[in-house]
Short mmCIF file of C-alpha atoms and ligand atoms in Angstrom, two decimals:
data_model
loop_
_atom_site.label_atom_id
_atom_site.label_comp_id
_atom_site.label_asym_id
_atom_site.label_seq_id
_atom_site.Cartn_x
_atom_site.Cartn_y
_atom_site.Cartn_z
CA MET A 1 98.14 -41.52 -0.85
CA THR A 2 95.64 -43.87 1.35
CA LEU A 3 93.36 -42.48 3.75
CA GLU A 4 92.06 -44.80 6.66
CA GLY A 5 89.24 -42.89 8.88
CA ILE A 6 90.00 -43.23 12.38
CA HIS A 7 87.99 -44.98 14.56
CA PHE A 8 88.95 -43.56 17.73
CA TRP A 9 87.45 -40.16 16.22
CA PRO A 10 84.58 -40.11 18.83
CA GLU A 11 87.01 -40.74 21.67
CA VAL A 12 88.95 -37.98 20.89
CA LEU A 13 85.61 -35.31 20.70
CA THR A 14 84.53 -36.73 24.12
CA ALA A 15 87.70 -35.87 25.51
CA LEU A 16 88.20 -32.39 23.68
CA SER A 17 84.27 -31.71 24.86
CA LEU A 18 85.52 -32.66 28.53
CA LYS A 19 88.46 -30.33 27.94
CA LEU A 20 86.51 -27.11 26.69
CA ASN A 21 83.26 -27.61 28.64
CA ASN A 22 81.01 -25.40 26.18
CA PRO A 23 78.04 -27.24 24.87
CA LEU A 24 77.98 -24.96 21.86
CA PHE A 25 81.44 -26.29 20.69
CA ARG A 26 80.30 -29.73 21.94
CA GLN A 27 77.67 -29.62 19.41
CA TRP A 28 80.08 -28.49 16.68
CA ILE A 29 82.42 -30.96 16.70
CA ASN A 30 80.16 -33.70 16.66
CA LEU A 31 79.71 -32.43 13.25
CA THR A 32 83.03 -33.25 12.11
CA THR A 33 84.80 -36.42 10.97
CA ALA A 34 88.93 -37.75 10.31
CA LYS A 35 91.19 -39.09 8.39
CA TYR A 36 94.71 -40.21 8.80
CA ASN A 37 97.29 -40.13 6.21
CA GLY A 38 99.90 -43.19 7.54
CA ALA A 39 102.64 -42.11 4.83
CA GLN A 40 102.94 -38.35 6.07
CA ASN A 41 101.80 -39.40 9.57
CA CYS A 42 98.96 -36.46 9.72
CA VAL A 43 95.73 -36.66 11.11
CA ILE A 44 92.89 -34.85 8.68
CA VAL A 45 90.18 -33.42 10.49
CA LEU A 46 87.09 -32.88 8.08
CA VAL A 47 84.87 -29.67 9.12
CA PRO A 48 81.73 -28.64 7.41
CA ASN A 49 82.36 -24.87 7.52
CA SER A 50 85.44 -22.31 7.90
CA PHE A 51 83.84 -21.23 11.38
CA ILE A 52 84.00 -24.54 12.85
CA ARG A 53 87.72 -24.60 11.25
CA ASP A 54 88.58 -21.43 13.17
CA HIS A 55 87.23 -22.67 16.32
CA MET A 56 89.21 -25.59 15.99
CA MET A 57 92.02 -24.18 15.03
CA GLY A 58 91.78 -21.75 18.02
CA ASN A 59 92.04 -24.94 20.63
CA MET A 60 94.77 -26.45 18.60
CA SER A 61 97.27 -27.26 21.14
CA ASP A 62 94.34 -29.11 22.78
CA LEU A 63 93.44 -31.04 20.12
CA LYS A 64 96.81 -32.31 19.26
CA LYS A 65 98.06 -32.82 22.68
CA ILE A 66 94.64 -35.51 22.65
CA ILE A 67 95.27 -36.74 19.64
CA ASP A 68 98.91 -37.21 20.03
CA ASP A 69 97.80 -39.18 24.00
CA ILE A 70 95.49 -41.50 22.09
CA MET A 71 97.85 -42.20 19.47
CA CYS A 72 100.67 -42.28 21.46
CA LYS A 73 103.29 -40.44 19.14
CA ASN A 74 103.47 -37.21 17.92
CA THR A 75 101.08 -36.73 14.94
CA ASP A 76 100.63 -33.72 12.29
CA ILE A 77 97.20 -32.10 12.09
CA GLU A 78 95.29 -30.94 9.32
CA ILE A 79 92.09 -28.93 9.44
CA VAL A 80 90.14 -29.07 6.19
CA VAL A 81 87.01 -27.44 5.16
CA ASP A 82 84.66 -30.27 3.53
CA LYS A 83 82.92 -28.96 0.92
CA ASN A 84 81.80 -32.30 -0.92
CA SER A 85 80.95 -34.45 2.23
CA THR A 86 77.76 -36.44 1.15
CA THR A 87 76.35 -36.55 4.99
CA THR A 88 73.58 -34.32 5.68
CA THR A 89 75.46 -32.62 8.64
CA SER A 90 78.19 -31.00 6.72
CA SER A 91 77.39 -30.53 2.97
CA ASP A 92 74.09 -29.06 3.58
CA PHE A 93 75.78 -26.41 5.49
CA LEU A 94 77.13 -24.18 2.58
CA ASP A 95 78.29 -20.78 2.78
CA ALA A 96 75.61 -18.03 2.55
CA GLU A 97 76.65 -16.31 -0.40
CA ILE A 98 76.19 -19.60 -2.23
CA GLU A 99 72.74 -20.16 -0.80
CA LEU A 100 71.70 -16.79 -1.68
CA GLU A 101 73.25 -17.15 -5.32
CA LYS A 102 71.41 -20.31 -5.81
CA ARG A 103 67.99 -18.74 -5.08
CA PRO A 104 65.16 -20.09 -7.92
CA LEU A 105 64.51 -16.77 -10.13
CA ILE A 106 60.93 -17.52 -10.00
CA LYS A 107 59.32 -15.13 -7.26
CA LYS A 108 55.92 -16.06 -5.67
CA ASN A 109 53.52 -13.93 -4.02
CA LYS A 110 53.99 -11.22 -1.43
CA SER A 111 54.39 -13.03 1.96
CA ASN A 112 52.53 -12.13 5.55
CA PHE A 113 56.23 -11.62 7.21
CA ILE A 114 57.64 -8.73 8.27
CA PRO A 115 59.42 -7.36 4.56
CA ARG A 116 62.41 -5.72 5.99
CA PHE A 117 63.17 -8.66 8.30
CA THR A 118 65.30 -10.53 5.31
CA PHE A 119 68.38 -12.62 4.62
CA GLU A 120 69.75 -9.63 2.52
CA ASN A 121 68.65 -6.73 5.43
CA PHE A 122 70.71 -9.26 8.22
CA ILE A 123 74.40 -7.76 8.73
CA VAL A 124 76.33 -10.71 9.24
CA GLY A 125 79.20 -10.96 11.83
CA SER A 126 81.15 -13.33 14.06
CA ASN A 127 78.55 -12.81 16.32
CA ASN A 128 75.86 -14.44 14.31
CA GLN A 129 77.60 -15.93 11.18
CA PHE A 130 76.66 -19.32 12.62
CA ALA A 131 72.89 -19.04 13.23
CA HIS A 132 73.07 -16.99 10.01
CA ALA A 133 74.15 -20.01 7.78
CA ALA A 134 72.17 -22.51 9.53
CA CYS A 135 69.05 -20.14 8.82
CA LEU A 136 69.96 -19.92 5.42
CA SER A 137 70.33 -23.31 4.81
CA VAL A 138 67.11 -24.54 5.93
CA ALA A 139 65.56 -22.13 4.49
CA ALA A 140 66.94 -23.47 1.11
CA ARG A 141 66.36 -27.18 1.95
CA PRO A 142 63.40 -27.12 4.45
CA SER A 143 63.94 -30.31 6.48
CA LYS A 144 67.08 -31.48 4.81
CA SER A 145 69.65 -30.30 7.01
CA TYR A 146 69.40 -29.42 10.59
CA ASN A 147 66.01 -30.48 12.59
CA PRO A 148 65.38 -28.97 15.12
CA LEU A 149 67.44 -25.79 14.58
CA PHE A 150 67.62 -24.23 17.75
CA ILE A 151 68.69 -20.43 17.68
CA PHE A 152 69.27 -18.78 21.31
CA GLY A 153 70.97 -15.41 22.26
CA SER A 154 69.69 -12.25 24.38
CA SER A 155 66.68 -9.52 23.32
CA GLY A 156 67.58 -7.74 20.73
CA LEU A 157 70.36 -9.63 18.73
CA GLY A 158 68.30 -10.38 15.60
CA LYS A 159 66.91 -13.83 16.52
CA THR A 160 63.20 -12.75 15.52
CA HIS A 161 65.05 -11.11 12.64
CA LEU A 162 66.15 -14.60 11.11
CA LEU A 163 63.16 -16.57 12.28
CA GLN A 164 61.21 -14.20 9.65
CA ALA A 165 63.94 -14.15 7.35
CA ILE A 166 63.59 -17.76 6.86
CA GLY A 167 59.70 -17.24 6.86
CA ASN A 168 59.80 -14.78 3.86
CA TYR A 169 62.80 -16.76 1.83
CA VAL A 170 60.38 -19.96 2.21
CA SER A 171 57.10 -17.80 1.17
CA GLU A 172 58.85 -15.92 -1.71
CA TYR A 173 61.10 -18.34 -3.31
CA LEU A 174 59.75 -21.86 -2.42
CA GLU A 175 57.08 -23.55 -4.56
CA ASN A 176 54.21 -25.84 -2.37
CA THR A 177 56.10 -25.25 0.97
CA LYS A 178 54.02 -24.02 3.46
CA VAL A 179 55.67 -21.70 6.27
CA LEU A 180 53.41 -21.14 9.60
CA TYR A 181 55.69 -18.47 12.10
CA ILE A 182 54.18 -18.47 16.09
CA THR A 183 55.37 -17.20 18.89
CA GLY A 184 55.43 -19.05 22.21
CA GLU A 185 53.14 -16.59 23.83
CA ARG A 186 50.28 -17.28 20.86
CA PHE A 187 50.63 -20.83 20.97
CA LEU A 188 49.67 -20.85 24.66
CA ASN A 189 46.77 -18.53 24.25
CA GLU A 190 45.62 -20.34 20.97
CA TYR A 191 45.78 -23.29 23.01
CA ILE A 192 43.71 -21.79 25.74
CA LYS A 193 41.43 -20.81 23.59
CA ALA A 194 40.95 -23.98 21.79
CA ILE A 195 40.25 -25.56 25.14
CA ARG A 196 37.56 -23.04 25.35
CA THR A 197 36.23 -23.20 22.66
CA LYS A 198 36.56 -26.91 22.41
CA THR A 199 38.36 -26.96 18.98
CA THR A 200 41.56 -28.46 19.82
CA ASP A 201 41.57 -30.90 17.00
CA VAL A 202 41.76 -27.81 15.20
CA PHE A 203 44.39 -26.64 17.08
CA ARG A 204 46.33 -29.88 16.50
CA LYS A 205 45.98 -29.94 13.16
CA LYS A 206 47.56 -26.56 12.64
CA PHE A 207 50.28 -27.21 14.78
CA ARG A 208 50.84 -31.09 13.70
CA GLU A 209 49.82 -31.32 9.85
CA ASP A 210 49.47 -27.58 8.18
CA PHE A 211 52.58 -26.67 7.35
CA ASP A 212 55.86 -27.84 6.17
CA VAL A 213 58.32 -25.47 7.92
CA LEU A 214 57.48 -24.19 11.44
CA LEU A 215 59.08 -21.48 12.81
CA ILE A 216 58.33 -21.21 17.06
CA ASP A 217 59.78 -17.65 18.35
CA ASP A 218 60.38 -17.04 22.45
CA ILE A 219 59.28 -20.60 22.76
CA GLN A 220 60.78 -19.89 27.00
CA PHE A 221 57.40 -18.87 27.03
CA ILE A 222 56.11 -22.19 27.13
CA ALA A 223 58.39 -23.43 30.00
CA GLY A 224 56.43 -24.34 33.05
CA LYS A 225 53.09 -24.27 31.20
CA GLY A 226 52.13 -27.77 31.88
CA GLN A 227 49.41 -29.01 29.50
CA SER A 228 50.84 -26.51 26.35
CA GLN A 229 54.29 -27.89 26.70
CA GLU A 230 53.04 -31.41 26.45
CA GLU A 231 51.24 -30.02 23.21
CA LEU A 232 54.21 -28.27 21.84
CA PHE A 233 56.31 -31.74 22.30
CA HIS A 234 53.35 -33.77 20.09
CA ALA A 235 53.32 -30.76 17.69
CA ILE A 236 57.12 -30.97 17.08
CA SER A 237 57.40 -34.67 17.73
CA SER A 238 54.93 -35.19 15.27
CA ALA A 239 56.58 -32.66 12.77
CA HIS A 240 59.59 -34.35 12.83
CA GLU A 241 58.76 -38.03 12.19
CA ASN A 242 56.71 -36.70 8.76
CA ASN A 243 59.97 -34.54 7.84
CA LYS A 244 58.93 -31.15 8.47
CA GLN A 245 61.24 -28.39 9.25
CA ILE A 246 61.15 -26.83 13.19
CA VAL A 247 63.30 -24.00 13.69
CA ILE A 248 62.70 -22.25 17.36
CA ALA A 249 64.28 -19.14 19.17
CA SER A 250 64.69 -18.63 22.63
CA ASP A 251 66.79 -16.31 24.87
CA LYS A 252 68.30 -19.05 26.38
CA PHE A 253 70.49 -22.55 26.10
CA PRO A 254 67.77 -25.22 26.15
CA ASP A 255 69.04 -26.83 29.30
CA GLU A 256 69.25 -23.61 31.04
CA ILE A 257 65.55 -22.83 30.50
CA GLU A 258 64.06 -23.13 33.57
CA GLY A 259 60.98 -25.57 33.64
CA LEU A 260 61.37 -26.63 29.96
CA ASP A 261 60.03 -30.15 29.58
CA ALA A 262 63.17 -32.52 29.46
CA ARG A 263 61.63 -34.36 26.30
CA LEU A 264 61.89 -31.12 24.61
CA LYS A 265 65.33 -30.46 25.61
CA THR A 266 66.21 -33.67 24.23
CA ARG A 267 64.29 -33.12 21.16
CA PHE A 268 65.67 -30.03 20.62
CA ALA A 269 69.93 -31.45 21.47
CA SER A 270 69.20 -33.29 18.78
CA GLY A 271 68.96 -30.96 16.06
CA LEU A 272 71.75 -28.03 16.04
CA VAL A 273 71.52 -25.45 18.56
CA CYS A 274 73.48 -22.17 17.66
CA ASP A 275 73.28 -18.84 19.60
CA VAL A 276 73.62 -14.79 18.26
CA LYS A 277 76.03 -12.80 20.19
CA VAL A 278 76.15 -8.67 20.83
CA PRO A 279 78.06 -7.74 18.12
CA GLU A 280 81.55 -6.54 17.65
CA ILE A 281 82.36 -2.99 16.48
CA GLU A 282 82.67 -3.62 13.03
CA THR A 283 79.05 -5.30 12.79
CA ARG A 284 78.13 -2.28 14.17
CA LEU A 285 79.38 -0.05 12.08
CA ALA A 286 77.54 -2.03 9.02
CA ILE A 287 74.25 -1.82 10.78
CA ILE A 288 74.68 1.61 11.65
CA ASN A 289 75.21 2.75 7.82
CA ASN A 290 72.52 0.43 6.54
CA LYS A 291 70.03 2.06 9.10
CA ALA A 292 70.93 5.28 8.51
CA THR A 293 70.84 4.41 4.75
CA GLU A 294 67.65 3.19 5.23
CA LEU A 295 66.16 6.28 7.16
CA ASN A 296 67.88 8.59 4.80
CA ILE A 297 70.09 10.57 7.43
CA THR A 298 73.83 11.14 7.01
CA ILE A 299 76.45 9.73 9.45
CA SER A 300 80.01 10.93 9.03
CA PRO A 301 82.53 7.77 9.77
CA GLU A 302 83.50 9.54 13.30
CA SER A 303 79.99 10.23 14.47
CA ALA A 304 78.66 6.54 13.42
CA THR A 305 81.78 5.02 15.46
CA LYS A 306 80.85 6.92 18.67
CA ILE A 307 77.35 5.85 18.23
CA ALA A 308 79.04 2.26 18.02
CA GLU A 309 81.05 2.76 21.09
CA LEU A 310 78.12 4.10 23.06
CA PHE A 311 75.58 0.91 22.17
CA SER A 312 76.81 -2.02 22.46
CA SER A 313 74.55 -4.33 23.81
CA SER A 314 71.79 -4.74 21.30
CA VAL A 315 71.24 -4.02 18.14
CA ARG A 316 67.73 -3.17 18.74
CA GLU A 317 68.80 -0.42 20.82
CA LEU A 318 71.16 0.33 18.60
CA GLU A 319 68.56 1.16 15.95
CA GLY A 320 66.39 3.28 18.51
CA ALA A 321 69.55 5.44 19.19
CA ILE A 322 70.11 6.06 15.30
CA THR A 323 66.56 6.65 14.60
CA SER A 324 66.74 8.80 18.06
CA ILE A 325 69.78 11.01 16.80
CA GLY A 326 68.03 11.54 13.27
CA ALA A 327 65.18 12.65 14.53
CA TYR A 328 67.02 15.04 16.99
CA SER A 329 69.14 16.26 14.88
CA SER A 330 66.37 17.30 12.36
CA PHE A 331 64.49 18.98 15.09
CA ALA A 332 67.32 20.92 16.34
CA ASN A 333 68.18 21.75 12.29
CA THR A 334 72.09 20.70 13.46
CA SER A 335 74.25 18.01 11.68
CA ILE A 336 75.06 14.71 13.42
CA THR A 337 78.06 15.15 14.79
CA PRO A 338 80.54 12.84 17.96
CA ASP A 339 79.69 15.87 20.15
CA PHE A 340 75.64 16.15 19.45
CA ILE A 341 75.85 12.35 19.97
CA GLU A 342 77.54 12.36 23.20
CA GLU A 343 75.28 15.37 24.56
CA ILE A 344 72.03 13.55 23.54
CA TYR A 345 73.49 10.61 25.33
CA HIS A 346 73.99 12.22 28.31
CA SER A 347 71.16 14.01 28.61
CA LYS A 348 69.66 10.09 29.65
CA GLN A 349 67.29 10.35 26.82
CA LEU A 350 69.31 7.59 25.27
CA SER A 351 71.65 6.11 27.84
CA ASN A 352 69.54 5.22 30.43
CA LYS A 353 67.84 2.68 27.53
CA ASP A 354 71.26 0.62 26.62
CA LYS A 355 72.70 0.51 30.12
CA LYS A 356 69.85 0.21 32.68
CA GLN A 357 70.88 0.42 36.88
CA VAL A 358 72.58 -2.99 37.00
CA ASP A 359 73.10 -3.72 40.51
CA ILE A 360 76.71 -4.56 40.94
CA ASN A 361 76.42 -6.42 43.90
CA TYR A 362 74.38 -9.03 41.94
CA ILE A 363 77.31 -8.99 39.49
CA ILE A 364 79.75 -9.82 42.37
CA LYS A 365 76.85 -12.54 43.16
CA LYS A 366 76.96 -14.49 40.13
CA VAL A 367 80.44 -14.23 39.40
CA CYS A 368 81.63 -15.87 42.79
CA GLN A 369 78.20 -18.71 42.58
CA HIS A 370 79.75 -19.27 38.74
CA TYR A 371 83.47 -19.46 40.14
CA HIS A 372 82.82 -20.96 43.32
CA ILE A 373 84.48 -18.47 45.56
CA SER A 374 83.29 -16.20 48.33
CA GLU A 375 82.78 -12.62 47.94
CA LEU A 376 85.13 -11.79 50.53
CA ASP A 377 88.18 -13.36 48.39
CA LEU A 378 86.56 -11.62 45.27
CA LEU A 379 86.82 -8.05 47.23
CA GLY A 380 90.32 -9.14 48.81
CA SER A 381 93.49 -8.73 47.78
CA ASN A 382 94.98 -12.15 47.76
CA ARG A 383 96.64 -12.78 44.36
CA ASN A 384 95.96 -16.50 43.90
CA LYS A 385 95.08 -17.08 40.69
CA ASP A 386 91.73 -18.66 41.46
CA PHE A 387 90.85 -14.93 42.43
CA VAL A 388 92.09 -12.71 40.39
CA LEU A 389 91.08 -14.35 37.24
CA PRO A 390 87.27 -13.89 38.77
CA ARG A 391 88.00 -10.46 40.44
CA HIS A 392 88.89 -9.18 37.02
CA ILE A 393 85.90 -10.59 35.12
CA ALA A 394 83.33 -9.22 37.83
CA VAL A 395 85.49 -5.79 37.23
CA TYR A 396 85.49 -6.11 33.54
CA ILE A 397 81.31 -7.06 33.36
CA ALA A 398 80.49 -3.92 35.64
CA LYS A 399 82.33 -1.65 33.40
CA LYS A 400 80.32 -2.85 30.74
CA ILE A 401 77.10 -2.80 31.30
CA SER A 402 76.71 -0.57 34.38
CA ASN A 403 76.52 2.84 33.98
CA LYS A 404 78.68 3.37 36.84
CA SER A 405 81.69 5.54 36.96
CA LEU A 406 85.03 4.48 37.12
CA SER A 407 85.96 5.79 40.61
CA ASP A 408 82.55 4.66 41.71
CA LEU A 409 83.34 1.08 40.80
CA ALA A 410 87.08 1.25 42.56
CA LYS A 411 84.76 2.05 45.76
CA ILE A 412 82.89 -0.94 44.94
CA PHE A 413 85.51 -3.66 44.18
CA LYS A 414 87.66 -1.79 47.18
CA ARG A 415 90.38 -1.40 44.85
CA LYS A 416 93.08 1.73 44.84
CA ASN A 417 91.22 3.86 42.03
CA HIS A 418 90.13 3.96 38.48
CA SER A 419 93.24 3.06 37.11
CA THR A 420 93.23 -0.68 38.85
CA ILE A 421 89.69 -0.47 37.19
CA ILE A 422 90.67 0.00 33.61
CA HIS A 423 93.40 -2.61 33.97
CA ALA A 424 91.50 -5.36 35.03
CA SER A 425 89.11 -4.60 32.54
CA GLU A 426 91.66 -4.72 29.58
CA LYS A 427 93.24 -7.42 30.93
CA ILE A 428 89.95 -9.41 30.64
CA GLU A 429 89.64 -7.35 27.23
CA GLU A 430 93.37 -8.95 25.82
CA LEU A 431 92.35 -12.69 27.39
CA GLN A 432 89.27 -12.99 25.31
CA LYS A 433 90.88 -12.13 22.47
CA LYS A 434 93.07 -14.83 22.87
CA ASP A 435 90.64 -17.80 24.34
CA VAL A 436 87.69 -18.04 22.88
CA ASN A 437 86.41 -20.34 25.52
CA LEU A 438 86.49 -17.78 27.86
CA LYS A 439 84.86 -15.17 25.96
CA THR A 440 81.87 -17.14 25.67
CA GLU A 441 81.57 -18.49 29.27
CA ILE A 442 81.94 -14.18 30.03
CA ASP A 443 79.15 -13.79 27.64
CA HIS A 444 77.18 -16.10 28.93
CA LEU A 445 77.34 -14.72 32.55
CA ILE A 446 76.65 -11.38 30.95
CA THR A 447 73.47 -12.69 29.53
CA ASP A 448 72.68 -14.32 32.88
CA ILE A 449 72.97 -11.09 34.85
CA LYS A 450 71.00 -8.90 32.30
CA LYS A 451 68.07 -11.11 32.63
CA ILE A 452 66.76 -9.64 36.25
P1 ADP B 501 65.43 -10.66 19.04
O1 ADP B 501 64.19 -11.59 18.53
O2 ADP B 501 66.91 -11.20 19.31
O3 ADP B 501 64.98 -9.93 20.21
P2 ADP B 501 65.12 -8.79 16.81
O4 ADP B 501 65.58 -10.08 15.59
O5 ADP B 501 63.83 -8.67 17.32
O6 ADP B 501 65.88 -9.31 17.96
O7 ADP B 501 66.13 -7.57 16.48
C1 ADP B 501 65.98 -6.13 16.93
C2 ADP B 501 65.85 -5.40 15.98
O8 ADP B 501 67.68 -5.12 15.22
C3 ADP B 501 65.33 -5.88 14.85
O9 ADP B 501 65.13 -4.38 14.19
C4 ADP B 501 66.30 -6.50 13.67
O10 ADP B 501 66.31 -6.08 12.46
C5 ADP B 501 67.48 -5.63 14.22
N1 ADP B 501 68.72 -6.63 13.90
C6 ADP B 501 69.55 -7.64 14.85
N2 ADP B 501 70.43 -8.05 14.23
C7 ADP B 501 70.70 -7.50 13.08
C8 ADP B 501 71.65 -7.75 11.95
N3 ADP B 501 72.79 -8.70 12.32
N4 ADP B 501 71.28 -6.69 10.82
C9 ADP B 501 70.31 -5.97 10.74
N5 ADP B 501 69.72 -5.62 11.56
C10 ADP B 501 69.01 -6.39 12.77
MG1 MG B 502 62.70 -11.57 19.54
#
């Protein structure tokens, strides 16, 4: 069998990324290559991991149409995970389990990182598997895979946990590898202090030379802070030139961080950017069981499901809820049952933490802006699909993140009754299952709305 590399692959990727207007997807597909098997008239797409393969499979019809158009014929397409690739971008992206198995046996001294924030304690689900695998890859081989690595996502979804897990791993298992963790806020404060005490040379040495792996958490704090952004840019550039690993966490995608230096955005985009999302119910259940074991609390499967249903938007709040439920049950000397959980939840002790009073008008405004339609059209009854989809999305988001009752929502959205709200919301849930890009788009909208 003879295989030829296909020279127009970049053209296919450009067309695909235009079609699937999703910045993350664009990053991932750039890690792919392709070959053409003339005898079988088959394009073989080589991808670095099963995660990217699944995403490409989900967009197979678009991919096929683009390839057929460019090749001017009907071709078969095969998507294969390329474990043997020698390019750094693909071969370094091994499965998490393999990395853990390959861990050296020597264990160094205890590290300064938060002990429970380890890879072992991190539950992997479809919401975070890409970020987790990238962090593990970077921890096992600093500066030999993705550099810089940029992780973003809303609060409470595990970014700090992942950064600290890299710190724990490197400081425990890699000889002669110095790892430094700093938050954006502390970087700023240390810089201000260095100026005040005229010790900027010490500051620069610390952040340009004295480490092999630099972990910068919550980088959004630096945005708009002129001089310290400049310092950070030089620190990152010099680290990069000296082959030192940089990992960054932020609440937003680099391009969306207001006031962030354009040079920093470009620098981040040159590495790998991946996100952590809200976990699916299965992942939430696994997190609940883990936390319950850690706290020595017995939670039945029914009760665990109840908690997972009630707390869906942040792992931090999910963990807080389990701790509170454990405390209440021991205080009241009763066992944890779904009814007991519901009772506590409705006593507002817990519910307010998870579902804040979100302004529905703000949701409507944001969705209208995103889809370029007027509020009158969103709240009207025109069945044109340009209005129906945004209308359903706004209802879905409002139902998901506000604590308004269904009949309140029906009134606000000028719908007939609560079943119209349920119907619209279920429709979007179904669509998201079939269309991962729509899901990403809605996740971004929710993140954006929750920022206020
Ligand atoms: P972020 O930095 O994104 O705001 P954190 O990393 O501080 O969030 O996570 C909040 C809490 O949730 C931490 O206690 C962390 O251990 C826990 N957590 C988040 N994601 C996971 C996960 N996938 N598995 C286990 N614990 C998690
Ligand atoms: Mg954090």
